[in-house]
Short mmCIF file of C-alpha atoms and ligand atoms in Angstrom, two decimals:
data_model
loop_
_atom_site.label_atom_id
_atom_site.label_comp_id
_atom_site.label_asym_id
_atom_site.label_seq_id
_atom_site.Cartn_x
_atom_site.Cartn_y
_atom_site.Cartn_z
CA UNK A 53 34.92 76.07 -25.56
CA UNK A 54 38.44 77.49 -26.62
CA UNK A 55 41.08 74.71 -27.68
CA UNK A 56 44.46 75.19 -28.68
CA UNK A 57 42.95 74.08 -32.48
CA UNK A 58 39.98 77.08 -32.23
CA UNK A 59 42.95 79.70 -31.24
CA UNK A 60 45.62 78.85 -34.13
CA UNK A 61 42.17 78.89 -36.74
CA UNK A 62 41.63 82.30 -35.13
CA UNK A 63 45.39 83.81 -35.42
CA UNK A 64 44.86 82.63 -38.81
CA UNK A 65 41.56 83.99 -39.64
CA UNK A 66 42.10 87.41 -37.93
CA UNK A 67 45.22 87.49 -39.69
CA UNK A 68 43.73 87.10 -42.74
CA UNK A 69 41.44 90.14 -42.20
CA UNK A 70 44.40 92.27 -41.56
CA UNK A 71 44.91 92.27 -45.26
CA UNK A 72 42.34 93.18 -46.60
CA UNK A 73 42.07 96.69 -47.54
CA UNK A 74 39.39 99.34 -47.96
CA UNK A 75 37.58 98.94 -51.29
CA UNK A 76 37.98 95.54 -52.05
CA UNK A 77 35.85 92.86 -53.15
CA UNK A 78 36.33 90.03 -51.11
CA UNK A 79 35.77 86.01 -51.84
CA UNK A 80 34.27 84.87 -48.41
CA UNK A 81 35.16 81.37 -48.10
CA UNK A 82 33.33 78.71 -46.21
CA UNK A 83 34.28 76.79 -43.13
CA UNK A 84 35.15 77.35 -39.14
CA UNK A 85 38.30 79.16 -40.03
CA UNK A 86 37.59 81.57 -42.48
CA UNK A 87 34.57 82.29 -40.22
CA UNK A 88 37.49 84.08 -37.84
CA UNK A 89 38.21 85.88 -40.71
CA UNK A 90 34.63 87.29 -40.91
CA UNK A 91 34.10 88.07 -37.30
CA UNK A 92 37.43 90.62 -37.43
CA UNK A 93 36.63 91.95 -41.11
CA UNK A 94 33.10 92.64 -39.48
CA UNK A 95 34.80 94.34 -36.41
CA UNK A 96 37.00 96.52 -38.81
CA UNK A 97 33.89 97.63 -40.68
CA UNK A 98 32.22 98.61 -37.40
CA UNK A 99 35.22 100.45 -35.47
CA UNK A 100 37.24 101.17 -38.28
CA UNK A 101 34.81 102.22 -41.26
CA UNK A 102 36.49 99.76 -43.45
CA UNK A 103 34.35 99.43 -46.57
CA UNK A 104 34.23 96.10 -48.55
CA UNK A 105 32.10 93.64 -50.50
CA UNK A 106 32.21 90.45 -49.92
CA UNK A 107 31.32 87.38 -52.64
CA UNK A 108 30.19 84.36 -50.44
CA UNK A 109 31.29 80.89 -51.48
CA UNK A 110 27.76 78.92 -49.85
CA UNK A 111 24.28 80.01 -48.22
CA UNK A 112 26.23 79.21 -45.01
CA UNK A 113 29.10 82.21 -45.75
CA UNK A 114 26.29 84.55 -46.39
CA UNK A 115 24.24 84.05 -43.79
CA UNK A 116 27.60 84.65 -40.90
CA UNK A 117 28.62 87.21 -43.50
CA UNK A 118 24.89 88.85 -42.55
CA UNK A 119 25.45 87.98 -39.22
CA UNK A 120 28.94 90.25 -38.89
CA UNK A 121 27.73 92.74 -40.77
CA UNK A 122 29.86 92.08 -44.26
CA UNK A 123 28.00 93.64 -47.08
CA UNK A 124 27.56 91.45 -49.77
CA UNK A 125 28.12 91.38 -53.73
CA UNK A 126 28.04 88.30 -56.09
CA UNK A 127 30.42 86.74 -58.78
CA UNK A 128 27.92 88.25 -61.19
CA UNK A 129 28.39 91.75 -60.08
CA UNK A 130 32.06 91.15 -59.52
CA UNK A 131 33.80 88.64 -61.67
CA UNK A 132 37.36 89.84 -60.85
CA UNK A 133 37.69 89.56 -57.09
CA UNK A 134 40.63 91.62 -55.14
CA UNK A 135 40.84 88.54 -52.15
CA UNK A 136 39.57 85.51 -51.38
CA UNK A 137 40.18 84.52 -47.86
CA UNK A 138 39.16 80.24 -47.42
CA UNK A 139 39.72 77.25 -45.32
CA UNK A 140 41.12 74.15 -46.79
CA UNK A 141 41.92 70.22 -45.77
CA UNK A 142 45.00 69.54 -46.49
CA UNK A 143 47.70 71.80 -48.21
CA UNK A 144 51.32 70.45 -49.72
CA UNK A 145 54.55 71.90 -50.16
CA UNK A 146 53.48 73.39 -53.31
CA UNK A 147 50.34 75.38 -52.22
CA UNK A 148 48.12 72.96 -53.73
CA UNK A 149 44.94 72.21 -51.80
CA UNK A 150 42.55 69.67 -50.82
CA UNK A 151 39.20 71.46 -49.52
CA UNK A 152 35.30 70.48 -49.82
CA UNK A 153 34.46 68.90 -46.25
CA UNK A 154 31.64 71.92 -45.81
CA UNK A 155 30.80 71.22 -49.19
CA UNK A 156 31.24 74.25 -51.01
CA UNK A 157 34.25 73.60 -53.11
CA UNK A 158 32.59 74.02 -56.50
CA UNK A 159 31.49 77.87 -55.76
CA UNK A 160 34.73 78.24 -53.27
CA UNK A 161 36.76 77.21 -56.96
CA UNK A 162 35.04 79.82 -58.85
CA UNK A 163 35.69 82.42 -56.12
CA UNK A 164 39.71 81.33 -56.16
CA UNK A 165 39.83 81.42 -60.01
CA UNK A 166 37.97 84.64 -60.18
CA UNK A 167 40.28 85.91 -57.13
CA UNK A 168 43.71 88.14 -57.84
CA UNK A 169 45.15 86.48 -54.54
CA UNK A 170 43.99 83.54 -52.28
CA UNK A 171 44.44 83.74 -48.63
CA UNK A 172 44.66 79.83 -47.55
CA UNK A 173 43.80 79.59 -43.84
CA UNK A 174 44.51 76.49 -41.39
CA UNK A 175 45.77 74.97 -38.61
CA UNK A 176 48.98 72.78 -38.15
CA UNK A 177 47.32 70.00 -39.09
CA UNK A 178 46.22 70.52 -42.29
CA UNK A 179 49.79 71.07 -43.45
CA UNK A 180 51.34 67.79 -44.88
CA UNK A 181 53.60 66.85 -46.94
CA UNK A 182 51.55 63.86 -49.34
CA UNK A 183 47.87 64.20 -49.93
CA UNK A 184 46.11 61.43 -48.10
CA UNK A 185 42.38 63.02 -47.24
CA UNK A 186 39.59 62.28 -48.79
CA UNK A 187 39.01 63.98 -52.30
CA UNK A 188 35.18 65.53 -52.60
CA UNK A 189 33.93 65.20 -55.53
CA UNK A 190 30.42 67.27 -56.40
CA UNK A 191 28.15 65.13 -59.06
CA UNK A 192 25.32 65.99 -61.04
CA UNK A 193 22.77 63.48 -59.10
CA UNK A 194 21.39 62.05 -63.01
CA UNK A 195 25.06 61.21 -63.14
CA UNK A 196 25.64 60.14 -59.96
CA UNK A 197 26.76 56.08 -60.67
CA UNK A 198 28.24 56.46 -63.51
CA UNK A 199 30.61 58.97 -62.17
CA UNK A 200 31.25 56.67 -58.90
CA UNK A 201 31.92 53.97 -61.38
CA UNK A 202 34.59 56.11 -63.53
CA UNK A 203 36.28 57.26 -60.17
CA UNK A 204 36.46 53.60 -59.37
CA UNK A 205 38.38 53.08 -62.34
CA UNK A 206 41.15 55.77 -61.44
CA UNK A 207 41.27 53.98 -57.87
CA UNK A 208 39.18 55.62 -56.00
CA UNK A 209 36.80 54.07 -52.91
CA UNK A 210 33.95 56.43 -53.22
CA UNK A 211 31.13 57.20 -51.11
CA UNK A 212 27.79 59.07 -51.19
CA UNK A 213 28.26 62.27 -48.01
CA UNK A 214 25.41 61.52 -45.97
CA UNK A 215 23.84 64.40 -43.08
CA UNK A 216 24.08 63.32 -39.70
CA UNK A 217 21.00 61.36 -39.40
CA UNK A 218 22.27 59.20 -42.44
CA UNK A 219 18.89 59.48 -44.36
CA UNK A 220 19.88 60.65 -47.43
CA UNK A 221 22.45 61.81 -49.62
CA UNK A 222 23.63 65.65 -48.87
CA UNK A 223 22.57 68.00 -51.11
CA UNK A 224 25.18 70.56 -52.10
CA UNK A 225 23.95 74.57 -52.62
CA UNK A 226 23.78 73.74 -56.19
CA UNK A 227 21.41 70.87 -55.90
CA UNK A 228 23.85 68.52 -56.69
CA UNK A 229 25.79 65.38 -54.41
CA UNK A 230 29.28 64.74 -52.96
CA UNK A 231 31.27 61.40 -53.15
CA UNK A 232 33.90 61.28 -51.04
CA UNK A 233 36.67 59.57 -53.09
CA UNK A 234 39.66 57.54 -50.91
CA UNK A 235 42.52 57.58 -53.20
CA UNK A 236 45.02 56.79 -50.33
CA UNK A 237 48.56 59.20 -51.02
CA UNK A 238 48.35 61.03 -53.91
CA UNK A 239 51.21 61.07 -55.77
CA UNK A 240 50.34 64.08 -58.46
CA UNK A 241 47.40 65.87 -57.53
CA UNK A 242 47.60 67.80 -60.57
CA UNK A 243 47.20 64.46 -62.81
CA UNK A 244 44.90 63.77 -60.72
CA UNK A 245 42.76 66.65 -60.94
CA UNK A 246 42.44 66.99 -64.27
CA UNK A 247 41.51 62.88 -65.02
CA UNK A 248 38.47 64.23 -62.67
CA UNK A 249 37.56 67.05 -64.37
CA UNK A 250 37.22 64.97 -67.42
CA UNK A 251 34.60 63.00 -66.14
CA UNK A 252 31.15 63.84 -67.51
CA UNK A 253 28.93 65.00 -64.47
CA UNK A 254 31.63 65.35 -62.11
CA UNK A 255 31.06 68.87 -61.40
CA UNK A 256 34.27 69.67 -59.70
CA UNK A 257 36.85 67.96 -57.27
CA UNK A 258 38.18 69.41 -53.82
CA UNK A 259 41.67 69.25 -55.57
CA UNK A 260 42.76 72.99 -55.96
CA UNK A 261 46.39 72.90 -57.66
CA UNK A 262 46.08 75.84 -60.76
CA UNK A 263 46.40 78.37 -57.88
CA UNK A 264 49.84 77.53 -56.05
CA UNK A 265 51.31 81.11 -57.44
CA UNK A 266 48.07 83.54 -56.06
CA UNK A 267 47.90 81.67 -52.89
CA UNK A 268 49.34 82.63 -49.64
CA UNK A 269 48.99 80.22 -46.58
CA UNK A 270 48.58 81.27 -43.22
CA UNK A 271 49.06 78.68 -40.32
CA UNK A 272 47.79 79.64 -37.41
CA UNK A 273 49.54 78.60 -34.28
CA UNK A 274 47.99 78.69 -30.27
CA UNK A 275 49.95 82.06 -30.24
CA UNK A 276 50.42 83.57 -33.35
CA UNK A 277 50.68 82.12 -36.79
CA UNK A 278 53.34 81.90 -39.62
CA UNK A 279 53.03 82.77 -43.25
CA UNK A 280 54.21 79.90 -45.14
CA UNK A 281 53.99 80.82 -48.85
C1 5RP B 223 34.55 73.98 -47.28
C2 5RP B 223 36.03 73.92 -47.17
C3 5RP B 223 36.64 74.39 -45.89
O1 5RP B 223 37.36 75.54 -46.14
C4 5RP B 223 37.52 73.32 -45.32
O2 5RP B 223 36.73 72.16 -45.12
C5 5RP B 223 38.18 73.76 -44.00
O3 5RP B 223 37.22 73.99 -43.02
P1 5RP B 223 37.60 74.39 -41.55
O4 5RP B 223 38.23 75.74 -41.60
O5 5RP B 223 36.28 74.36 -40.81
O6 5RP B 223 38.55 73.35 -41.00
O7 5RP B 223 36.73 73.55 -48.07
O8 5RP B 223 34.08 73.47 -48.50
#
């Protein structure tokens, strides 16, 4: 069924497309937006010939990658990536991100470092102006208290992502877990970040804030969307 929230993540994910141009290599992010994104690349490479390879972030983007008819290439064939078009939670005023709920954010990272420009698309509401989501964090599962206990002590409420069925903890594409970290507002994301990434078997946090001058952000509206950075 089609909701104002489905149309402004398509404006945003067919706007996306748009921009991508024959020849490139493109970081396929994961996530109901940036599956838009594929659907209309996929329809350009059909009608229009458009010729591209795309790097997926998770088993998921590959397989509706497949699905649309995207070829497909890897980091390892392609370090340096032309665009990466992804999703994200939240994003500030600055073009720093919060991303991770499909649980991809340690591959969608690599793809956004390796990337020459990020295309960030969302909806309204993921535009705010003070972190307050939960902050993913993927752990090594040998690691996976002591890490909870260290997050603890920077004020985090973590938790172990569960599936649906809530019979285990989920396992990530890289064989590893997720706590979901409540920090409440984050006042500096970047601090933040970085205490994270210091934290032995904490793989990699949903915080994304080293890529504020690549990124563009597309919100998508019901009708249209607007390009915000
Ligand atoms: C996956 C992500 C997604 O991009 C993010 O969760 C947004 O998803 P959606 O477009 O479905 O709202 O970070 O790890």
């Amino acid at each position: 069924m089609s909701t104002p929230q489905t149309e402004s993540k398509r404006n945003a994910g067919y706007q996306a497309a748009g921009m991508v141009e024959d020849g490139m290599v493109v970081g396929l992010g994961t996530g109901s937006t940036v599956f838009f994104a594929m659907e209309r690349l996929g329809e350009r490479i059909r009608r229009d010939g458009l010729s591209i390879a795309g790097v997926p972030t998770s088993y998921q983007a590959a397989i509706r990658a497949r699905e649309y008819g995207i070829p497909l290439t890897s980091l390892d064939e392609h370090p340096e990536i032309d665009i990466a078009i992804d999703g994200a939670d939240q994003v500030d005023p600055a073009g720093n991100l919060i991303k991770g709920r499909g649980a991809a954010l340690l591959r969608e990272k690599c793809v956004a470092d390796a990337a020459r420009r990020v295309i960030i698309v969302v909806d309204p509401t993921k535009m705010v102006e003070t972190f307050d989501a939960l902050v993913p964090v993927e752990v090594l599962p040998f690691a996976s208290t002591s890490v909870s206990r260290r997050l603890s002590l920077l004020g985090a409420v973590p938790t172990m992502r569960e599936g649906v069925k809530k019979d285990g903890p989920v396992v990530t594409d890289n064989g590893n877990f997720i706590l979901d970290c409540s920090f409440g507002t984050i006042g500096s994301p970047r601090d933040l970040e970085a205490k994270i990434a210091a934290i032995p078997g904490a793989l990699e946090c949903g915080l994304f804030t080293a890529y504020g001058e690549k990124i563009t952000v597309i919100v998508g509206e019901e009708k249209g969307c607007r390009v915000v950075s």
